[in-house]
Amino acid sequence: MPELPEVETIVRELNQQILRLKITEAILIRADMLKRTGADQRSLAAALDGCAFDYVERFGKYLLFHLDSGGKMLAHLGMTGKFVYCRADHPLDKHLCSQVFFANGWRLDHIDVRRFGRLELYDQGEEIPTLTQLGVDPLSSSFNGKALKPLIYARNGKKRRQRAIHTLLLDQSLLAGVGNIYASEALFLAGIQPEKSAARLKTADLKRLAAGLREILQSALEYGGTTVSDFRRVDDKPGNFRDRLYVYDRTGEACRRCQTPIQRVRVGGRSVFFCPKCQK
DNA sequence: CTTGTGCCCTGCCAGC
DNA sequence: TGCTGGCAGGGCACAA
């Protein structure tokens, strides 16, 4: 599942490979992937044909493609989405959702098995509400323990949140880009039990949690992201961070720090992994 | 406002 | 062997 490091990996690769290439044709194959009202099968071609991408940006787990027309294409990869840049005659994937053909004889495929992902088109100057609602980005320079305070205090006032800290880490309006894998990993690095109520966290816990988030996201990025099953880079190759995970998907395996078997629990309907000895 | 639930969708796997 | 049911999950709509 593409989270912050995986999306950042893709964005960097796209910026190296597809900028300023003239788009000869864009085809929407799965019309239901284009989510905004009024969008139909022809909308993608209408927005992209004859243009070129100026640059691609990441906001949390979203990719924002800037067109030289001033228009923008917002993409989310959901659970199983990927962008693959390949020669125009490369075989078609069974789960192809859209294609962008370039004048250099290559194409960019958007492929998504479960179709939890989405594309949205925006005109020049149009506001993108999806992005303005996102919380702080854990790789931004200003990110620290203080930036995590919205996780433990309700939006208006001093009332403390009672929910499990793991659940709050997944809330994109509080913290943008963290998903199930890195929430588990960061809580391990911070030594915090994932079911612990946010109300019981202290300033020192938030400081360790912020440091843990930065560390795990930064190192995952250096390894091109984590592939559990579906994530692929733009060249269709997997990321290399899976072997370095501390707890995620390691039920029963030895903790890398104390050898205690890693446990799996359900928190807020999600599978969460932790070391019962290292995390309190 | 907060919090919880079910839905979207397909591949995979256990069980018969 | 081949079918079936359950499970997985990010984001969103909706309910309480």
CSV table of C-alpha atoms (C1' of nucleotides) in Angstrom, one decimal:
chain,number,residue,atom,x,y,z
A,1,MET,CA,0.0,0.0,0.0
A,2,PRO,CA,1.6,3.3,-1.0
A,3,GLU,CA,2.2,5.5,2.0
A,4,LEU,CA,4.3,8.6,2.2
A,5,PRO,CA,7.7,7.1,1.3
A,6,GLU,CA,6.2,5.0,-1.6
A,7,VAL,CA,4.4,8.1,-3.0
A,8,GLU,CA,7.5,10.3,-2.6
A,9,THR,CA,9.5,7.6,-4.4
A,10,ILE,CA,7.1,7.6,-7.3
A,11,VAL,CA,6.9,11.4,-7.4
A,12,ARG,CA,10.7,11.7,-7.6
A,13,GLU,CA,10.9,9.1,-10.4
A,14,LEU,CA,8.1,10.8,-12.4
A,15,ASN,CA,9.9,14.2,-12.1
A,16,GLN,CA,12.9,12.6,-13.6
A,17,GLN,CA,11.1,10.9,-16.5
A,18,ILE,CA,7.9,12.5,-17.7
A,19,LEU,CA,8.4,16.2,-17.5
A,20,ARG,CA,8.0,18.4,-20.6
A,21,LEU,CA,7.1,15.4,-22.8
A,22,LYS,CA,4.3,16.3,-25.2
A,23,ILE,CA,1.1,14.3,-24.4
A,24,THR,CA,-0.3,13.0,-27.7
A,25,GLU,CA,-3.2,11.2,-26.2
A,26,ALA,CA,-4.8,10.4,-22.8
A,27,ILE,CA,-7.3,7.5,-22.4
A,28,LEU,CA,-9.5,6.8,-19.5
A,29,ILE,CA,-10.3,3.1,-19.4
A,30,ARG,CA,-12.0,2.8,-16.0
A,31,ALA,CA,-14.4,5.8,-16.0
A,32,ASP,CA,-15.2,5.3,-12.3
A,33,MET,CA,-11.6,6.2,-11.3
A,34,LEU,CA,-12.3,9.9,-12.3
A,35,LYS,CA,-14.2,11.0,-9.2
A,36,ARG,CA,-15.4,14.6,-9.5
A,37,THR,CA,-19.0,15.3,-10.5
A,38,GLY,CA,-19.4,16.2,-14.1
A,39,ALA,CA,-16.3,14.1,-15.1
A,40,ASP,CA,-16.9,11.5,-17.8
A,41,GLN,CA,-14.9,9.3,-20.2
A,42,ARG,CA,-13.8,12.2,-22.3
A,43,SER,CA,-12.7,14.5,-19.5
A,44,LEU,CA,-9.1,13.1,-19.2
A,45,ALA,CA,-8.4,13.6,-22.9
A,46,ALA,CA,-9.9,17.1,-22.8
A,47,ALA,CA,-7.6,18.1,-19.9
A,48,LEU,CA,-4.4,16.4,-21.0
A,49,ASP,CA,-4.2,16.1,-24.8
A,50,GLY,CA,-1.6,18.4,-26.3
A,51,CYS,CA,-0.2,19.5,-22.9
A,52,ALA,CA,2.9,18.4,-21.0
A,53,PHE,CA,3.5,17.9,-17.3
A,54,ASP,CA,5.5,20.8,-15.7
A,55,TYR,CA,6.2,19.0,-12.4
A,56,VAL,CA,4.7,16.6,-9.9
A,57,GLU,CA,4.2,17.3,-6.2
A,58,ARG,CA,3.4,15.1,-3.2
A,59,PHE,CA,0.8,16.1,-0.5
A,60,GLY,CA,0.5,13.3,2.1
A,61,LYS,CA,-0.3,10.3,0.0
A,62,TYR,CA,-1.6,12.3,-2.9
A,63,LEU,CA,0.2,13.1,-6.2
A,64,LEU,CA,-0.5,16.4,-7.9
A,65,PHE,CA,0.5,16.6,-11.6
A,66,HIS,CA,0.9,20.2,-12.8
A,67,LEU,CA,0.1,20.7,-16.5
A,68,ASP,CA,1.7,23.5,-18.6
A,69,SER,CA,-1.9,24.6,-19.4
A,70,GLY,CA,-2.3,25.6,-15.7
A,71,GLY,CA,-4.6,22.6,-15.1
A,72,LYS,CA,-3.9,20.0,-12.5
A,73,MET,CA,-4.4,16.2,-12.1
A,74,LEU,CA,-4.7,14.9,-8.5
A,75,ALA,CA,-4.1,11.2,-8.0
A,76,HIS,CA,-4.4,8.8,-5.0
A,77,LEU,CA,-3.2,5.2,-5.3
A,78,GLY,CA,-5.5,3.7,-2.7
A,79,MET,CA,-4.3,0.2,-1.7
A,80,THR,CA,-3.0,-1.3,-4.9
A,81,GLY,CA,-2.5,1.6,-7.3
A,82,LYS,CA,0.7,2.2,-9.3
A,83,PHE,CA,2.0,4.4,-12.2
A,84,VAL,CA,4.1,2.5,-14.7
A,85,TYR,CA,6.2,4.3,-17.3
A,86,CYS,CA,6.9,2.0,-20.3
A,87,ARG,CA,7.3,1.9,-24.0
A,88,ALA,CA,4.0,2.5,-25.9
A,89,ASP,CA,4.0,-1.1,-27.2
A,90,HIS,CA,4.4,-2.7,-23.8
A,91,PRO,CA,1.7,-5.4,-23.0
A,92,LEU,CA,-1.5,-4.1,-21.3
A,93,ASP,CA,-2.2,-4.9,-17.7
A,94,LYS,CA,-5.5,-6.5,-16.8
A,95,HIS,CA,-6.2,-3.8,-14.3
A,96,LEU,CA,-5.4,-0.8,-16.4
A,97,CYS,CA,-7.3,2.3,-15.4
A,98,SER,CA,-5.9,5.1,-17.7
A,99,GLN,CA,-3.0,5.7,-20.1
A,100,VAL,CA,-1.1,8.8,-21.1
A,101,PHE,CA,0.8,8.6,-24.4
A,102,PHE,CA,3.9,10.8,-25.0
A,103,ALA,CA,5.5,12.0,-28.2
A,104,ASN,CA,8.7,10.1,-27.4
A,105,GLY,CA,7.0,6.8,-27.9
A,106,TRP,CA,6.5,6.0,-24.2
A,107,ARG,CA,3.4,5.9,-22.1
A,108,LEU,CA,2.3,6.3,-18.4
A,109,ASP,CA,-0.2,3.7,-17.2
A,110,HIS,CA,-2.3,4.0,-14.1
A,111,ILE,CA,-3.0,0.5,-12.9
A,112,ASP,CA,-5.1,-0.4,-9.8
A,113,VAL,CA,-6.3,-3.9,-9.0
A,114,ARG,CA,-8.8,-3.0,-6.3
A,115,ARG,CA,-9.7,0.4,-7.7
A,116,PHE,CA,-9.6,2.2,-4.3
A,117,GLY,CA,-7.5,4.9,-6.0
A,118,ARG,CA,-8.8,8.0,-7.8
A,119,LEU,CA,-8.0,10.7,-10.3
A,120,GLU,CA,-9.4,14.2,-10.1
A,121,LEU,CA,-9.0,17.1,-12.6
A,122,TYR,CA,-8.8,20.8,-11.7
A,123,ASP,CA,-8.8,23.9,-13.8
A,124,GLN,CA,-6.2,26.6,-13.4
A,125,GLY,CA,-6.6,28.5,-10.1
A,126,GLU,CA,-9.3,26.2,-8.9
A,127,GLU,CA,-9.0,25.3,-5.2
A,128,ILE,CA,-8.4,21.7,-4.2
A,129,PRO,CA,-10.3,21.0,-1.0
A,130,THR,CA,-8.9,17.5,-0.6
A,131,LEU,CA,-5.4,19.0,-0.1
A,132,THR,CA,-6.4,21.9,2.1
A,133,GLN,CA,-7.9,19.4,4.6
A,134,LEU,CA,-4.6,17.6,5.1
A,135,GLY,CA,-2.7,17.8,8.4
A,136,VAL,CA,1.0,18.3,8.9
A,137,ASP,CA,3.5,16.5,6.7
A,138,PRO,CA,6.0,14.5,8.9
A,139,LEU,CA,8.9,15.2,6.5
A,140,SER,CA,8.4,18.9,6.5
A,141,SER,CA,11.2,20.9,8.2
A,142,SER,CA,8.9,22.3,10.9
A,143,PHE,CA,7.7,18.9,12.0
A,144,ASN,CA,8.4,18.0,15.7
A,145,GLY,CA,6.6,16.8,18.9
A,146,LYS,CA,4.6,20.1,19.1
A,147,ALA,CA,3.2,19.5,15.6
A,148,LEU,CA,1.7,16.3,17.0
A,149,LYS,CA,-0.4,18.1,19.6
A,150,PRO,CA,-3.5,18.1,17.5
A,151,LEU,CA,-3.4,14.3,17.8
A,152,ILE,CA,-4.0,14.4,21.5
A,153,TYR,CA,-6.1,17.5,21.9
A,154,ALA,CA,-9.5,17.9,20.2
A,155,ARG,CA,-9.8,20.7,17.6
A,156,ASN,CA,-11.6,23.2,19.7
A,157,GLY,CA,-10.4,23.5,23.3
A,158,LYS,CA,-8.3,21.5,25.7
A,159,LYS,CA,-10.3,18.3,25.8
A,160,ARG,CA,-8.0,15.3,25.3
A,161,ARG,CA,-8.8,12.7,22.8
A,162,GLN,CA,-9.5,9.2,24.2
A,163,ARG,CA,-8.9,7.1,21.0
A,164,ALA,CA,-6.0,4.7,20.5
A,165,ILE,CA,-2.9,6.6,19.3
A,166,HIS,CA,-2.5,4.2,16.3
A,167,THR,CA,-5.9,5.2,15.0
A,168,LEU,CA,-5.1,8.9,15.3
A,169,LEU,CA,-1.8,8.5,13.4
A,170,LEU,CA,-3.9,7.3,10.4
A,171,ASP,CA,-6.1,10.4,10.4
A,172,GLN,CA,-5.0,12.3,7.3
A,173,SER,CA,-6.5,15.6,8.6
A,174,LEU,CA,-4.1,15.5,11.6
A,175,LEU,CA,-1.0,13.9,10.0
A,176,ALA,CA,-0.7,13.5,6.2
A,177,GLY,CA,0.9,10.5,4.6
A,178,VAL,CA,1.1,7.9,7.4
A,179,GLY,CA,-0.7,4.6,6.8
A,180,ASN,CA,-0.9,1.3,8.6
A,181,ILE,CA,2.7,0.2,8.0
A,182,TYR,CA,4.5,3.3,9.2
A,183,ALA,CA,2.1,4.0,12.1
A,184,SER,CA,3.1,0.6,13.6
A,185,GLU,CA,6.8,1.2,12.8
A,186,ALA,CA,6.9,4.7,14.3
A,187,LEU,CA,5.1,3.5,17.5
A,188,PHE,CA,7.7,0.8,17.9
A,189,LEU,CA,10.6,3.3,17.5
A,190,ALA,CA,8.9,5.5,20.1
A,191,GLY,CA,8.3,2.6,22.5
A,192,ILE,CA,4.5,3.3,22.6
A,193,GLN,CA,1.9,0.6,22.7
A,194,PRO,CA,-0.5,1.2,19.8
A,195,GLU,CA,-3.7,0.8,21.8
A,196,LYS,CA,-2.6,3.4,24.3
A,197,SER,CA,-5.1,6.3,24.7
A,198,ALA,CA,-3.9,9.6,23.2
A,199,ALA,CA,-5.0,11.2,26.5
A,200,ARG,CA,-2.3,9.4,28.4
A,201,LEU,CA,0.6,10.5,26.2
A,202,LYS,CA,3.0,13.0,27.6
A,203,THR,CA,5.1,15.7,25.9
A,204,ALA,CA,8.1,13.3,25.9
A,205,ASP,CA,6.1,10.6,24.2
A,206,LEU,CA,5.1,13.0,21.4
A,207,LYS,CA,8.7,14.1,21.0
A,208,ARG,CA,9.8,10.4,20.6
A,209,LEU,CA,6.9,9.7,18.3
A,210,ALA,CA,7.8,12.6,16.0
A,211,ALA,CA,11.4,11.5,15.9
A,212,GLY,CA,10.3,7.9,15.2
A,213,LEU,CA,8.1,9.0,12.4
A,214,ARG,CA,10.9,11.1,10.8
A,215,GLU,CA,13.4,8.3,11.1
A,216,ILE,CA,11.2,5.5,9.7
A,217,LEU,CA,9.8,7.5,6.9
A,218,GLN,CA,13.2,8.9,5.9
A,219,SER,CA,14.9,5.5,5.9
A,220,ALA,CA,12.0,3.8,4.0
A,221,LEU,CA,12.4,6.6,1.4
A,222,GLU,CA,16.1,5.9,1.1
A,223,TYR,CA,15.3,2.3,0.3
A,224,GLY,CA,12.6,3.1,-2.3
A,225,GLY,CA,9.6,2.3,0.0
A,226,THR,CA,8.1,-0.9,1.3
A,227,THR,CA,6.6,-3.6,-0.9
A,228,VAL,CA,4.4,-6.1,1.0
A,229,SER,CA,2.5,-7.2,-2.0
A,230,ASP,CA,1.4,-4.6,-4.5
A,231,PHE,CA,3.5,-1.4,-4.3
A,232,ARG,CA,5.7,-0.9,-7.4
A,233,ARG,CA,7.9,1.9,-8.5
A,234,VAL,CA,7.6,3.7,-11.9
A,235,ASP,CA,9.8,1.0,-13.5
A,236,ASP,CA,7.5,-1.7,-12.0
A,237,LYS,CA,10.1,-2.9,-9.6
A,238,PRO,CA,9.4,-3.3,-5.8
A,239,GLY,CA,10.7,-1.2,-3.0
A,240,ASN,CA,13.5,-2.6,-0.7
A,241,PHE,CA,12.4,-1.7,2.8
A,242,ARG,CA,10.3,-4.7,3.7
A,243,ASP,CA,13.3,-6.6,5.2
A,244,ARG,CA,14.0,-3.7,7.5
A,245,LEU,CA,10.6,-3.4,9.1
A,246,TYR,CA,10.6,-3.8,12.8
A,247,VAL,CA,7.1,-5.0,13.4
A,248,TYR,CA,4.7,-4.7,10.5
A,249,ASP,CA,3.6,-8.1,9.2
A,250,ARG,CA,6.1,-9.9,11.5
A,251,THR,CA,3.6,-11.7,13.8
A,252,GLY,CA,5.4,-14.4,15.9
A,253,GLU,CA,8.8,-13.3,14.6
A,254,ALA,CA,11.5,-12.1,17.0
A,255,CYS,CA,11.7,-8.4,17.9
A,256,ARG,CA,14.9,-7.1,16.4
A,257,ARG,CA,15.8,-5.5,19.8
A,258,CYS,CA,14.7,-8.0,22.5
A,259,GLN,CA,13.8,-11.2,20.6
A,260,THR,CA,10.3,-11.2,22.1
A,261,PRO,CA,7.7,-12.5,19.5
A,262,ILE,CA,5.9,-9.7,17.7
A,263,GLN,CA,2.1,-9.6,18.4
A,264,ARG,CA,-0.8,-8.6,16.1
A,265,VAL,CA,-4.0,-7.0,17.4
A,266,ARG,CA,-7.0,-5.3,15.8
A,267,VAL,CA,-7.3,-1.6,16.5
A,268,GLY,CA,-10.1,0.4,14.9
A,269,GLY,CA,-10.6,-2.4,12.4
A,270,ARG,CA,-7.0,-2.4,11.3
A,271,SER,CA,-4.2,-5.0,11.9
A,272,VAL,CA,-1.6,-3.5,14.2
A,273,PHE,CA,1.8,-5.0,15.0
A,274,PHE,CA,3.9,-4.4,18.1
A,275,CYS,CA,6.5,-5.7,20.5
A,276,PRO,CA,4.8,-6.4,23.9
A,277,LYS,CA,8.1,-5.8,25.7
A,278,CYS,CA,9.5,-2.7,23.9
A,279,GLN,CA,6.2,-0.9,23.7
A,280,LYS,CA,4.4,0.3,26.9
B,1,DC,C1',-18.0,18.6,16.9
B,2,DT,C1',-16.4,13.5,17.7
B,3,DT,C1',-16.5,8.6,16.9
B,4,DG,C1',-18.0,4.4,14.9
B,5,DT,C1',-19.7,1.5,10.9
B,6,DG,C1',-20.2,-0.2,6.4
B,7,DC,C1',-19.2,0.2,1.6
B,8,DC,C1',-16.2,0.2,-2.5
B,9,DC,C1',-13.2,-3.8,-5.1
B,10,DT,C1',-10.4,-7.9,-6.2
B,11,DG,C1',-7.0,-11.5,-5.1
B,12,DC,C1',-5.8,-14.8,-2.1
B,13,DC,C1',-6.2,-18.6,1.0
B,14,DA,C1',-8.3,-21.9,4.2
B,15,DG,C1',-11.7,-25.3,4.4
B,16,DC,C1',-14.6,-28.7,2.6
C,1,DT,C1',-9.9,-30.3,-8.2
C,2,DG,C1',-12.9,-26.6,-7.7
C,3,DC,C1',-16.0,-24.0,-5.3
C,4,DT,C1',-17.2,-20.8,-1.4
C,5,DG,C1',-16.8,-17.6,2.3
C,6,DG,C1',-14.0,-14.6,4.8
C,7,DC,C1',-10.4,-11.3,5.0
C,8,DA,C1',-7.5,-7.3,3.8
C,9,DG,C1',-7.7,-2.0,3.8
C,10,DG,C1',-7.7,4.1,2.6
C,11,DG,C1',-11.0,7.2,2.2
C,12,DC,C1',-15.6,8.5,2.2
C,13,DA,C1',-20.7,8.8,3.2
C,14,DC,C1',-23.6,8.4,6.7
C,15,DA,C1',-25.5,7.7,11.5
C,16,DA,C1',-25.5,8.5,16.3
